[in-house]
């Protein structure tokens, strides 16, 4: 027996008659092994992915129940980590850079309409995933929820789609990081910067969940600081330095000339995907729930933080950008370099020295942060796929530092695709990568809303009360229906601009190319769904068939929950207001 197998804890043992199951206790490993910085940390952790020592003869159902109640990955995230992942985790190129191209295509009114609609959708999505993840903090996040509440074949399609979404975003983000650095100098080839950022991401990945969580916490703090600073500067920009574009009051003049809309209704439809891309990653709180010691205490605050991010960070900053930059500004073209960031353009126009460099450095950190999110989300989803038999078993490997090692490597190998940017055909390759990732997040959010609808239906059919739930979504099941309807509307709007793109097309070939560049994710998901059905021959679960017990973390009765809520209601008014806005 090796050293790892000797380290089992009786504290987590489960007994059935004379049967005894003992679980691997990672706390007994050395600090260097838990941090993932020595050779021992790369060895497979016994018991983490189901290879537990089983003594005695348990039924298959009993074994599956015990396995489901033991987290696949170690719970290393703290409350501050989860809160910042929710509040600042997805602030990146979508806001700092992509909003520039959206302003160019749609105008200031279009970006506000697009981001507000996507924001309303996202609030309902995060509320839904919060309700389900607190009750079922499953490794693999929404994929495991879809597998349980919808249909294993559909979950197969959504899981692989979600993995591909993050895998192809990784080289995109690394390339954006390289072009961002070129804001300062173009003497160093972009291939060098791509290599540097790739290596940095790999080094941070060595520290596993804790490395990602700490980097995300501090990066999110920096991003929030910069955005808040930008908002304050933008509000008082009428008193900018002499000689700058904002040394006098300009008000809403740019909404009159050149106007609030750049391309009318087409422009509004065209910005939805950019808005969705900027919000992608918010659903990561559902994946992170299984790696948090107490989701009941940490998830509600993280979910509610989404509302404040949408209102304070996105809507306010985009309103200011629309007031300060005309959509005719040529620097907004492309939206793939640091020079195209509207945040940098505003500070350049204002002639405020130094701050443009600070914002550009923040964009570099943001891109690195999103790159790490790609590895985190993609690897956890791939491991969950392997756990349910929809991916090779090698991806169930989890080492003693709680890294799904081969899944992490599988995502990281996509990074070298970024090197195509150094050749002439690179732009074409990147257009197709963006086509794969463009709509993926919308299908993911729609699936989360559908999961919540089916969960609530099963909960009711099987005789449960809503009062038993430790956390309930703000809009209930109707909020998920609203989110699902908004996803459908946005998909139709994107279909419209895919057929009739802004600027028009001159030939049938161009129309076909425009359609697939905008809608490639749809046939990919359909192909996965058909493949999953042909492979496993599964059908959607009926409400009475859905398993509501395995892996469930809250077994409080209605009376116990009523007593709990009565005690909280007796708290002082200021405490209740704080809880309502920020915590559980």
PDB file of N, CA and C in Angstrom, residues 92-104 107-119 227-228 230-231 234 254-255 260 271 274-276 278-279 309-326 332 341-343 346:
ATOM      1  N   UNK A  92     -13.642  41.629 -18.378  1.00  0.00           N
ATOM      2  CA  UNK A  92     -12.448  41.394 -19.201  1.00  0.00           C
ATOM      3  C   UNK A  92     -12.552  42.082 -20.531  1.00  0.00           C
ATOM      4  N   UNK A  93     -12.148  41.378 -21.574  1.00  0.00           N
ATOM      5  CA  UNK A  93     -12.111  41.992 -22.910  1.00  0.00           C
ATOM      6  C   UNK A  93     -13.500  42.373 -23.400  1.00  0.00           C
ATOM      7  N   UNK A  94     -14.544  41.661 -22.940  1.00  0.00           N
ATOM      8  CA  UNK A  94     -15.887  42.002 -23.377  1.00  0.00           C
ATOM      9  C   UNK A  94     -16.264  43.423 -23.010  1.00  0.00           C
ATOM     10  N   UNK A  95     -15.910  43.850 -21.793  1.00  0.00           N
ATOM     11  CA  UNK A  95     -16.206  45.211 -21.353  1.00  0.00           C
ATOM     12  C   UNK A  95     -15.122  46.177 -21.791  1.00  0.00           C
ATOM     13  N   UNK A  96     -13.857  45.852 -21.512  1.00  0.00           N
ATOM     14  CA  UNK A  96     -12.770  46.790 -21.753  1.00  0.00           C
ATOM     15  C   UNK A  96     -12.484  47.008 -23.243  1.00  0.00           C
ATOM     16  N   UNK A  97     -12.666  45.959 -24.062  1.00  0.00           N
ATOM     17  CA  UNK A  97     -12.302  46.046 -25.475  1.00  0.00           C
ATOM     18  C   UNK A  97     -13.510  45.850 -26.385  1.00  0.00           C
ATOM     19  N   UNK A  98     -14.262  44.762 -26.159  1.00  0.00           N
ATOM     20  CA  UNK A  98     -15.380  44.450 -27.041  1.00  0.00           C
ATOM     21  C   UNK A  98     -16.448  45.519 -27.076  1.00  0.00           C
ATOM     22  N   UNK A  99     -16.635  46.253 -25.988  1.00  0.00           N
ATOM     23  CA  UNK A  99     -17.642  47.313 -25.972  1.00  0.00           C
ATOM     24  C   UNK A  99     -17.330  48.394 -27.002  1.00  0.00           C
ATOM     25  N   UNK A 100     -16.056  48.521 -27.376  1.00  0.00           N
ATOM     26  CA  UNK A 100     -15.687  49.508 -28.399  1.00  0.00           C
ATOM     27  C   UNK A 100     -16.241  49.152 -29.759  1.00  0.00           C
ATOM     28  N   UNK A 101     -16.086  47.891 -30.175  1.00  0.00           N
ATOM     29  CA  UNK A 101     -16.630  47.472 -31.461  1.00  0.00           C
ATOM     30  C   UNK A 101     -18.154  47.480 -31.439  1.00  0.00           C
ATOM     31  N   UNK A 102     -18.758  47.154 -30.266  1.00  0.00           N
ATOM     32  CA  UNK A 102     -20.217  47.213 -30.150  1.00  0.00           C
ATOM     33  C   UNK A 102     -20.710  48.644 -30.300  1.00  0.00           C
ATOM     34  N   UNK A 103     -19.991  49.610 -29.729  1.00  0.00           N
ATOM     35  CA  UNK A 103     -20.344  51.023 -29.883  1.00  0.00           C
ATOM     36  C   UNK A 103     -20.258  51.439 -31.341  1.00  0.00           C
ATOM     37  N   UNK A 104     -19.253  50.960 -32.034  1.00  0.00           N
ATOM     38  CA  UNK A 104     -19.086  51.300 -33.444  1.00  0.00           C
ATOM     39  C   UNK A 104     -20.228  50.756 -34.296  1.00  0.00           C
ATOM     40  N   UNK A 107     -23.926  51.980 -31.750  1.00  0.00           N
ATOM     41  CA  UNK A 107     -24.130  53.309 -31.193  1.00  0.00           C
ATOM     42  C   UNK A 107     -24.399  53.241 -29.698  1.00  0.00           C
ATOM     43  N   UNK A 108     -24.403  54.384 -28.994  1.00  0.00           N
ATOM     44  CA  UNK A 108     -24.542  54.391 -27.527  1.00  0.00           C
ATOM     45  C   UNK A 108     -25.879  53.851 -27.041  1.00  0.00           C
ATOM     46  N   UNK A 109     -26.964  54.100 -27.774  1.00  0.00           N
ATOM     47  CA  UNK A 109     -28.270  53.591 -27.349  1.00  0.00           C
ATOM     48  C   UNK A 109     -28.315  52.068 -27.480  1.00  0.00           C
ATOM     49  N   UNK A 110     -27.716  51.546 -28.536  1.00  0.00           N
ATOM     50  CA  UNK A 110     -27.745  50.105 -28.780  1.00  0.00           C
ATOM     51  C   UNK A 110     -26.993  49.335 -27.691  1.00  0.00           C
ATOM     52  N   UNK A 111     -25.841  49.860 -27.265  1.00  0.00           N
ATOM     53  CA  UNK A 111     -25.085  49.116 -26.248  1.00  0.00           C
ATOM     54  C   UNK A 111     -25.817  49.123 -24.907  1.00  0.00           C
ATOM     55  N   UNK A 112     -26.513  50.210 -24.607  1.00  0.00           N
ATOM     56  CA  UNK A 112     -27.292  50.220 -23.364  1.00  0.00           C
ATOM     57  C   UNK A 112     -28.450  49.228 -23.442  1.00  0.00           C
ATOM     58  N   UNK A 113     -29.176  49.227 -24.558  1.00  0.00           N
ATOM     59  CA  UNK A 113     -30.298  48.297 -24.727  1.00  0.00           C
ATOM     60  C   UNK A 113     -29.799  46.856 -24.658  1.00  0.00           C
ATOM     61  N   UNK A 114     -28.725  46.568 -25.388  1.00  0.00           N
ATOM     62  CA  UNK A 114     -28.186  45.212 -25.430  1.00  0.00           C
ATOM     63  C   UNK A 114     -27.710  44.729 -24.082  1.00  0.00           C
ATOM     64  N   UNK A 115     -26.952  45.551 -23.369  1.00  0.00           N
ATOM     65  CA  UNK A 115     -26.415  45.121 -22.067  1.00  0.00           C
ATOM     66  C   UNK A 115     -27.505  45.047 -20.994  1.00  0.00           C
ATOM     67  N   UNK A 116     -28.516  45.912 -21.069  1.00  0.00           N
ATOM     68  CA  UNK A 116     -29.604  45.847 -20.079  1.00  0.00           C
ATOM     69  C   UNK A 116     -30.411  44.570 -20.268  1.00  0.00           C
ATOM     70  N   UNK A 117     -30.742  44.225 -21.512  1.00  0.00           N
ATOM     71  CA  UNK A 117     -31.498  42.998 -21.776  1.00  0.00           C
ATOM     72  C   UNK A 117     -30.706  41.777 -21.329  1.00  0.00           C
ATOM     73  N   UNK A 118     -29.408  41.751 -21.675  1.00  0.00           N
ATOM     74  CA  UNK A 118     -28.586  40.621 -21.252  1.00  0.00           C
ATOM     75  C   UNK A 118     -28.426  40.602 -19.733  1.00  0.00           C
ATOM     76  N   UNK A 119     -28.416  41.767 -19.123  1.00  0.00           N
ATOM     77  CA  UNK A 119     -28.297  41.843 -17.670  1.00  0.00           C
ATOM     78  C   UNK A 119     -29.513  41.273 -16.972  1.00  0.00           C
ATOM     79  N   UNK A 227     -12.578  50.300 -12.862  1.00  0.00           N
ATOM     80  CA  UNK A 227     -13.883  50.670 -13.414  1.00  0.00           C
ATOM     81  C   UNK A 227     -14.539  51.761 -12.571  1.00  0.00           C
ATOM     82  N   UNK A 228     -14.485  51.624 -11.253  1.00  0.00           N
ATOM     83  CA  UNK A 228     -15.061  52.653 -10.375  1.00  0.00           C
ATOM     84  C   UNK A 228     -14.335  53.982 -10.577  1.00  0.00           C
ATOM     85  N   UNK A 230     -12.822  54.938 -13.282  1.00  0.00           N
ATOM     86  CA  UNK A 230     -13.230  55.446 -14.604  1.00  0.00           C
ATOM     87  C   UNK A 230     -14.594  56.115 -14.530  1.00  0.00           C
ATOM     88  N   UNK A 231     -15.516  55.529 -13.770  1.00  0.00           N
ATOM     89  CA  UNK A 231     -16.854  56.104 -13.636  1.00  0.00           C
ATOM     90  C   UNK A 231     -16.780  57.487 -12.998  1.00  0.00           C
ATOM     91  N   UNK A 234     -15.294  59.887 -15.456  1.00  0.00           N
ATOM     92  CA  UNK A 234     -16.248  60.190 -16.513  1.00  0.00           C
ATOM     93  C   UNK A 234     -17.331  61.146 -16.078  1.00  0.00           C
ATOM     94  N   UNK A 254     -23.239  64.061 -28.093  1.00  0.00           N
ATOM     95  CA  UNK A 254     -22.905  62.974 -29.016  1.00  0.00           C
ATOM     96  C   UNK A 254     -24.106  62.082 -29.312  1.00  0.00           C
ATOM     97  N   UNK A 255     -25.144  62.140 -28.475  1.00  0.00           N
ATOM     98  CA  UNK A 255     -26.359  61.379 -28.757  1.00  0.00           C
ATOM     99  C   UNK A 255     -27.180  62.071 -29.852  1.00  0.00           C
ATOM    100  N   UNK A 260     -27.735  58.471 -31.513  1.00  0.00           N
ATOM    101  CA  UNK A 260     -27.760  57.396 -30.539  1.00  0.00           C
ATOM    102  C   UNK A 260     -27.658  56.011 -31.159  1.00  0.00           C
ATOM    103  N   UNK A 271     -25.320  43.797 -31.339  1.00  0.00           N
ATOM    104  CA  UNK A 271     -24.499  43.946 -30.131  1.00  0.00           C
ATOM    105  C   UNK A 271     -24.799  42.893 -29.079  1.00  0.00           C
ATOM    106  N   UNK A 274     -21.913  40.360 -28.382  1.00  0.00           N
ATOM    107  CA  UNK A 274     -20.811  40.994 -27.657  1.00  0.00           C
ATOM    108  C   UNK A 274     -21.172  41.178 -26.186  1.00  0.00           C
ATOM    109  N   UNK A 275     -22.424  41.562 -25.931  1.00  0.00           N
ATOM    110  CA  UNK A 275     -22.876  41.714 -24.547  1.00  0.00           C
ATOM    111  C   UNK A 275     -22.850  40.365 -23.820  1.00  0.00           C
ATOM    112  N   UNK A 276     -23.302  39.312 -24.511  1.00  0.00           N
ATOM    113  CA  UNK A 276     -23.285  37.980 -23.897  1.00  0.00           C
ATOM    114  C   UNK A 276     -21.856  37.541 -23.615  1.00  0.00           C
ATOM    115  N   UNK A 278     -19.344  39.428 -22.977  1.00  0.00           N
ATOM    116  CA  UNK A 278     -18.793  40.204 -21.862  1.00  0.00           C
ATOM    117  C   UNK A 278     -19.271  39.680 -20.520  1.00  0.00           C
ATOM    118  N   UNK A 279     -20.450  39.056 -20.482  1.00  0.00           N
ATOM    119  CA  UNK A 279     -20.986  38.508 -19.239  1.00  0.00           C
ATOM    120  C   UNK A 279     -20.609  37.045 -19.032  1.00  0.00           C
ATOM    121  N   UNK A 309     -22.970  44.181 -10.002  1.00  0.00           N
ATOM    122  CA  UNK A 309     -22.011  44.292 -11.091  1.00  0.00           C
ATOM    123  C   UNK A 309     -22.682  44.832 -12.347  1.00  0.00           C
ATOM    124  N   UNK A 310     -23.884  44.345 -12.646  1.00  0.00           N
ATOM    125  CA  UNK A 310     -24.579  44.763 -13.856  1.00  0.00           C
ATOM    126  C   UNK A 310     -24.955  46.232 -13.784  1.00  0.00           C
ATOM    127  N   UNK A 311     -25.515  46.656 -12.652  1.00  0.00           N
ATOM    128  CA  UNK A 311     -26.002  48.034 -12.549  1.00  0.00           C
ATOM    129  C   UNK A 311     -24.875  49.044 -12.383  1.00  0.00           C
ATOM    130  N   UNK A 312     -23.958  48.760 -11.469  1.00  0.00           N
ATOM    131  CA  UNK A 312     -22.924  49.748 -11.141  1.00  0.00           C
ATOM    132  C   UNK A 312     -21.782  49.726 -12.146  1.00  0.00           C
ATOM    133  N   UNK A 313     -21.331  48.524 -12.504  1.00  0.00           N
ATOM    134  CA  UNK A 313     -20.127  48.427 -13.320  1.00  0.00           C
ATOM    135  C   UNK A 313     -20.433  48.563 -14.802  1.00  0.00           C
ATOM    136  N   UNK A 314     -21.268  47.686 -15.312  1.00  0.00           N
ATOM    137  CA  UNK A 314     -21.496  47.658 -16.753  1.00  0.00           C
ATOM    138  C   UNK A 314     -22.340  48.834 -17.238  1.00  0.00           C
ATOM    139  N   UNK A 315     -23.544  48.969 -16.704  1.00  0.00           N
ATOM    140  CA  UNK A 315     -24.468  49.973 -17.226  1.00  0.00           C
ATOM    141  C   UNK A 315     -23.920  51.386 -17.036  1.00  0.00           C
ATOM    142  N   UNK A 316     -23.374  51.663 -15.855  1.00  0.00           N
ATOM    143  CA  UNK A 316     -22.850  53.007 -15.601  1.00  0.00           C
ATOM    144  C   UNK A 316     -21.660  53.333 -16.494  1.00  0.00           C
ATOM    145  N   UNK A 317     -20.699  52.415 -16.580  1.00  0.00           N
ATOM    146  CA  UNK A 317     -19.508  52.685 -17.389  1.00  0.00           C
ATOM    147  C   UNK A 317     -19.851  52.779 -18.876  1.00  0.00           C
ATOM    148  N   UNK A 318     -20.775  51.954 -19.360  1.00  0.00           N
ATOM    149  CA  UNK A 318     -21.156  52.019 -20.778  1.00  0.00           C
ATOM    150  C   UNK A 318     -21.934  53.292 -21.093  1.00  0.00           C
ATOM    151  N   UNK A 319     -22.731  53.768 -20.130  1.00  0.00           N
ATOM    152  CA  UNK A 319     -23.423  55.042 -20.321  1.00  0.00           C
ATOM    153  C   UNK A 319     -22.425  56.174 -20.496  1.00  0.00           C
ATOM    154  N   UNK A 320     -21.400  56.185 -19.662  1.00  0.00           N
ATOM    155  CA  UNK A 320     -20.375  57.228 -19.741  1.00  0.00           C
ATOM    156  C   UNK A 320     -19.593  57.130 -21.053  1.00  0.00           C
ATOM    157  N   UNK A 321     -19.269  55.912 -21.478  1.00  0.00           N
ATOM    158  CA  UNK A 321     -18.556  55.735 -22.750  1.00  0.00           C
ATOM    159  C   UNK A 321     -19.390  56.293 -23.900  1.00  0.00           C
ATOM    160  N   UNK A 322     -20.705  56.012 -23.892  1.00  0.00           N
ATOM    161  CA  UNK A 322     -21.575  56.518 -24.951  1.00  0.00           C
ATOM    162  C   UNK A 322     -21.685  58.031 -24.962  1.00  0.00           C
ATOM    163  N   UNK A 323     -21.476  58.659 -23.799  1.00  0.00           N
ATOM    164  CA  UNK A 323     -21.530  60.123 -23.724  1.00  0.00           C
ATOM    165  C   UNK A 323     -20.217  60.786 -24.137  1.00  0.00           C
ATOM    166  N   UNK A 324     -19.114  60.035 -24.091  1.00  0.00           N
ATOM    167  CA  UNK A 324     -17.801  60.632 -24.297  1.00  0.00           C
ATOM    168  C   UNK A 324     -17.146  60.289 -25.626  1.00  0.00           C
ATOM    169  N   UNK A 325     -17.578  59.207 -26.276  1.00  0.00           N
ATOM    170  CA  UNK A 325     -16.943  58.798 -27.532  1.00  0.00           C
ATOM    171  C   UNK A 325     -17.991  58.690 -28.626  1.00  0.00           C
ATOM    172  N   UNK A 326     -17.819  59.372 -29.755  1.00  0.00           N
ATOM    173  CA  UNK A 326     -18.756  59.206 -30.871  1.00  0.00           C
ATOM    174  C   UNK A 326     -18.544  57.849 -31.540  1.00  0.00           C
ATOM    175  N   UNK A 332     -12.301  52.848 -32.916  1.00  0.00           N
ATOM    176  CA  UNK A 332     -13.178  51.794 -32.447  1.00  0.00           C
ATOM    177  C   UNK A 332     -13.279  50.630 -33.430  1.00  0.00           C
ATOM    178  N   UNK A 341      -9.772  49.986 -27.165  1.00  0.00           N
ATOM    179  CA  UNK A 341     -10.507  50.014 -25.905  1.00  0.00           C
ATOM    180  C   UNK A 341     -11.075  51.407 -25.673  1.00  0.00           C
ATOM    181  N   UNK A 342     -12.398  51.521 -25.509  1.00  0.00           N
ATOM    182  CA  UNK A 342     -12.976  52.855 -25.266  1.00  0.00           C
ATOM    183  C   UNK A 342     -12.497  53.469 -23.961  1.00  0.00           C
ATOM    184  N   UNK A 343     -12.129  52.648 -22.992  1.00  0.00           N
ATOM    185  CA  UNK A 343     -11.605  53.166 -21.730  1.00  0.00           C
ATOM    186  C   UNK A 343     -10.290  53.907 -21.966  1.00  0.00           C
ATOM    187  N   UNK A 346     -10.966  57.238 -24.035  1.00  0.00           N
ATOM    188  CA  UNK A 346     -11.477  58.347 -23.220  1.00  0.00           C
ATOM    189  C   UNK A 346     -10.337  59.046 -22.490  1.00  0.00           C
TER     190      UNK A 346
END
